[in-house]
Short mmCIF file of N, CA, C and O in Angstrom, two decimals:
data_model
loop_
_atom_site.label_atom_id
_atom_site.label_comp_id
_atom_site.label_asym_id
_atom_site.label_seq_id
_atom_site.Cartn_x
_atom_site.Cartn_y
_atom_site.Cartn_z
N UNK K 1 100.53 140.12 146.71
CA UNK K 1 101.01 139.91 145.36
C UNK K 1 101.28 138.42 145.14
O UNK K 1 101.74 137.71 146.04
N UNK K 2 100.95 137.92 143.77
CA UNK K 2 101.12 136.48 143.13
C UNK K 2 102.04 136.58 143.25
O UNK K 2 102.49 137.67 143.62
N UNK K 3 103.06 135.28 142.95
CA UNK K 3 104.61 135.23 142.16
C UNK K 3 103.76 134.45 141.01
O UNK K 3 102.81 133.69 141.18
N UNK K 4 104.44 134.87 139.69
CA UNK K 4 104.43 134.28 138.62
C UNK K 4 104.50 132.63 138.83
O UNK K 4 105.25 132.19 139.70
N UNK K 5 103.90 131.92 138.20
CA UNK K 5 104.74 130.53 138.08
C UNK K 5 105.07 130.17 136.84
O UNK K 5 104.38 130.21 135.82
N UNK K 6 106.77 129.64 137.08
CA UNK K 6 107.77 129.73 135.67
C UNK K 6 107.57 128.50 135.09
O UNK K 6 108.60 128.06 134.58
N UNK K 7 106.36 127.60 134.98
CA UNK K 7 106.39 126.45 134.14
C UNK K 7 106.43 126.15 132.97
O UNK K 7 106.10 127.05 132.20
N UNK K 8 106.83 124.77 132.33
CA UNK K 8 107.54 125.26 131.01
C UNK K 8 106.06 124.67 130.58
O UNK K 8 105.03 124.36 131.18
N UNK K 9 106.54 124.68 129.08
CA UNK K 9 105.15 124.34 128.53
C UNK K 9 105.29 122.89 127.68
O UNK K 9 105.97 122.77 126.65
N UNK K 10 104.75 122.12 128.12
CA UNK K 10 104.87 120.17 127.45
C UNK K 10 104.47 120.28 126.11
O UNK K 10 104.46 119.27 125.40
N UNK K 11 104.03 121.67 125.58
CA UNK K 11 103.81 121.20 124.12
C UNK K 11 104.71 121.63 123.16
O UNK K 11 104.66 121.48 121.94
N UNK K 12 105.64 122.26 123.95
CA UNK K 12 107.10 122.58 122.78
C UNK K 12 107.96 121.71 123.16
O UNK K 12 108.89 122.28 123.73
N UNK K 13 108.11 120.42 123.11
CA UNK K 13 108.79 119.10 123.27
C UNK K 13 108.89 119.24 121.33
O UNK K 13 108.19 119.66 120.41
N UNK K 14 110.32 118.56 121.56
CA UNK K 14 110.51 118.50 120.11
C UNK K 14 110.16 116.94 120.02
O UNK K 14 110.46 116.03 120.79
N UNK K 15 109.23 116.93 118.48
CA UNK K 15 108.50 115.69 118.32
C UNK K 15 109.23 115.23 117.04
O UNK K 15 109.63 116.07 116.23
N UNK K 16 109.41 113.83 116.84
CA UNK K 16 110.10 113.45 115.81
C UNK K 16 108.99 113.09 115.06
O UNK K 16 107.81 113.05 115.40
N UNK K 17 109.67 112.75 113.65
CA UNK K 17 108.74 112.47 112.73
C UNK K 17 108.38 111.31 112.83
O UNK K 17 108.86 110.41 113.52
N UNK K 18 107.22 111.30 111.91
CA UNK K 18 106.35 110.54 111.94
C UNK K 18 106.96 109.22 111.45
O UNK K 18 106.85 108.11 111.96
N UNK K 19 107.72 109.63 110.17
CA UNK K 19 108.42 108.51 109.30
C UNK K 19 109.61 107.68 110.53
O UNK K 19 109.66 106.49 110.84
N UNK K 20 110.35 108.69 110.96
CA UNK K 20 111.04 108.03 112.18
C UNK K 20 110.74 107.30 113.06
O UNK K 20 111.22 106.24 113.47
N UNK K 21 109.80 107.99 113.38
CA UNK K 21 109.17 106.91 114.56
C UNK K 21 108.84 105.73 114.04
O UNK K 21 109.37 104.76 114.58
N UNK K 22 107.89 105.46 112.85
CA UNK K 22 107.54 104.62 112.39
C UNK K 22 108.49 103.44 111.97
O UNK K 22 108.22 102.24 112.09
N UNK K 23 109.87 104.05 111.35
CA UNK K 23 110.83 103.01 111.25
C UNK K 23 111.41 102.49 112.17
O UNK K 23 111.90 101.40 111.85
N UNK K 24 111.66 102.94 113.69
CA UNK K 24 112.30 102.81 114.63
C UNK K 24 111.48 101.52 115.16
O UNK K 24 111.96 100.40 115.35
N UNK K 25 110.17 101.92 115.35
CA UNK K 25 108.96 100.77 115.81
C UNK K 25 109.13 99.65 114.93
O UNK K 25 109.36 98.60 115.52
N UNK K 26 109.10 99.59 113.90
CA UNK K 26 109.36 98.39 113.03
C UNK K 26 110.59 97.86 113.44
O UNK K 26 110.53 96.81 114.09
N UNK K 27 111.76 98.36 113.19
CA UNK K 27 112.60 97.86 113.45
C UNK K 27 113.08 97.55 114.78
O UNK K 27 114.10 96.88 114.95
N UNK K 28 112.20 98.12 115.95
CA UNK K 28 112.49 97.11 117.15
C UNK K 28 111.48 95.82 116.87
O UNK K 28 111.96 94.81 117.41
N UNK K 29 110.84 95.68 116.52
CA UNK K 29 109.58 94.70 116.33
C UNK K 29 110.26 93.56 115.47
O UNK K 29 109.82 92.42 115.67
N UNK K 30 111.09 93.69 114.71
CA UNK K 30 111.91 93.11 113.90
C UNK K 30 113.49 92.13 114.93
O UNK K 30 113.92 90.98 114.79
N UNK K 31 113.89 93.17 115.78
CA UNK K 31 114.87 92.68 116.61
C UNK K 31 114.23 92.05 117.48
O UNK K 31 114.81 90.98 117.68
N UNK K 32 113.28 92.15 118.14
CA UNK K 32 112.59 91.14 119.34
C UNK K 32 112.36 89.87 118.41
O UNK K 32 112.99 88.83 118.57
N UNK K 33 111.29 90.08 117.33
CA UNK K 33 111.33 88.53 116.72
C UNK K 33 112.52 87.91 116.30
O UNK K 33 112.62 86.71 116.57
N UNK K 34 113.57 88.53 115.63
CA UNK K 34 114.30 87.61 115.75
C UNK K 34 115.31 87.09 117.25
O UNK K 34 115.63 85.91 117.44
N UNK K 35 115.63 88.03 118.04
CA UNK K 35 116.21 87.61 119.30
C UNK K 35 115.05 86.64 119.90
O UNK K 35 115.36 85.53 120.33
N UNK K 36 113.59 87.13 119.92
CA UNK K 36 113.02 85.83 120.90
C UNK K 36 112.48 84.98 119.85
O UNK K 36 112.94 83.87 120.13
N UNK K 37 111.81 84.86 118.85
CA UNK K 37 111.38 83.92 117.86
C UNK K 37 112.66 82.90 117.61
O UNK K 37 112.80 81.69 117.74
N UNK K 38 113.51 83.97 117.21
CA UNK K 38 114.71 82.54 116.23
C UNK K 38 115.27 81.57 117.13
O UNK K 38 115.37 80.37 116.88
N UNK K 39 115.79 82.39 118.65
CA UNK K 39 116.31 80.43 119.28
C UNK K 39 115.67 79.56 119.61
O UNK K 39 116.21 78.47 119.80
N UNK K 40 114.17 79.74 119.82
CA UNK K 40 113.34 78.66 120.28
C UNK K 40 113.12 78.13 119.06
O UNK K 40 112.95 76.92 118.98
N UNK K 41 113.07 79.03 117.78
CA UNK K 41 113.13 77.83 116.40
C UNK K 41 114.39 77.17 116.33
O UNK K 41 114.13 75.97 116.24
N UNK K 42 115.54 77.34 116.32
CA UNK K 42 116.46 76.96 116.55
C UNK K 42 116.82 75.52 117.34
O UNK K 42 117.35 74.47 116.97
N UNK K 43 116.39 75.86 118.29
CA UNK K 43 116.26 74.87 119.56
C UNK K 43 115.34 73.69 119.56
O UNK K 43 115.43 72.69 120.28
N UNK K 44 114.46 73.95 118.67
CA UNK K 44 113.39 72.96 118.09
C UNK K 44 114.22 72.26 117.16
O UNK K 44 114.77 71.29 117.68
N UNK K 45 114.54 72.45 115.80
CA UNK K 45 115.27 72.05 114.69
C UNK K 45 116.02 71.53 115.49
O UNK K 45 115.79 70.32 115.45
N UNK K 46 117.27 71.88 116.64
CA UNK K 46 117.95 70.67 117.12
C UNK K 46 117.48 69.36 117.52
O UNK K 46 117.79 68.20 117.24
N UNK K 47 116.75 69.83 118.14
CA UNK K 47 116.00 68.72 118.99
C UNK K 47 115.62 67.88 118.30
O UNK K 47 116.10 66.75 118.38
N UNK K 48 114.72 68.18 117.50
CA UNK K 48 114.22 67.24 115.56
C UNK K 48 115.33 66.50 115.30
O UNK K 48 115.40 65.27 115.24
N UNK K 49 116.46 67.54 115.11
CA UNK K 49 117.73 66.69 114.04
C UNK K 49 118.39 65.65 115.10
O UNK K 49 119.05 64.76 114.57
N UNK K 50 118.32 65.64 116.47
CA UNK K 50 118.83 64.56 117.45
C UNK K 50 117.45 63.55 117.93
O UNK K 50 117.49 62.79 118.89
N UNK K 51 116.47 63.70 117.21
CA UNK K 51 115.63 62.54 117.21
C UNK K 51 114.76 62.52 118.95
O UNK K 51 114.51 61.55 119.66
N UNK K 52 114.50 63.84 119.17
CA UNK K 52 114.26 64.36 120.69
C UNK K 52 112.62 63.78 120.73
O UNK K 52 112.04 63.22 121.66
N UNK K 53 111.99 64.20 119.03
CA UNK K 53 110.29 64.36 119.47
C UNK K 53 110.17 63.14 118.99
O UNK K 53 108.98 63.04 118.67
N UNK K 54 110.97 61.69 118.65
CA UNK K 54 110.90 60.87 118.67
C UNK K 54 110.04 59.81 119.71
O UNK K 54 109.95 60.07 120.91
N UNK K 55 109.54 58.82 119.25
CA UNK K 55 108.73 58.04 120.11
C UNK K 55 109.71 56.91 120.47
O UNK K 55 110.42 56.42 119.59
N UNK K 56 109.77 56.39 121.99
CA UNK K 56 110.90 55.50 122.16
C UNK K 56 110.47 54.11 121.65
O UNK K 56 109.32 53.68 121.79
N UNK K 57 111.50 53.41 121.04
CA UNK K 57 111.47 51.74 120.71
C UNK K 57 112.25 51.50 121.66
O UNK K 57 113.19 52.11 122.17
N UNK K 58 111.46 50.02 121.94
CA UNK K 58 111.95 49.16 122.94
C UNK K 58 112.38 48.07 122.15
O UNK K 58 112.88 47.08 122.69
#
């Protein structure tokens, strides 16, 4: 005699919507650019405003 096998089934995973997902993705896509985009702009504009990409006079 077999034993049954009690495996579940991967296609009754509860799936979120479509709209959800979709906003969630945007809005991480939104937090990475600004956490990694904005301080290196940031960090530039300083540098500018303290005369960094300046060419030296002698």
């Amino acid at each position: 005699m077999k034993k049954k096998s009690s495996k579940k089934n991967p296609k009754k995973l509860i799936k979120k919507d479509n709209n959800e997902l979709g906003q969630t993705k945007n809005s991480a896509k939104l937090i990475l650019f600004i956490f990694g985009i904005g301080p290196i702009i940031g960090i530039i504009i300083f540098l500018f405003s303290k005369g960094f990409f300046n060419s030296p006079s002698f």
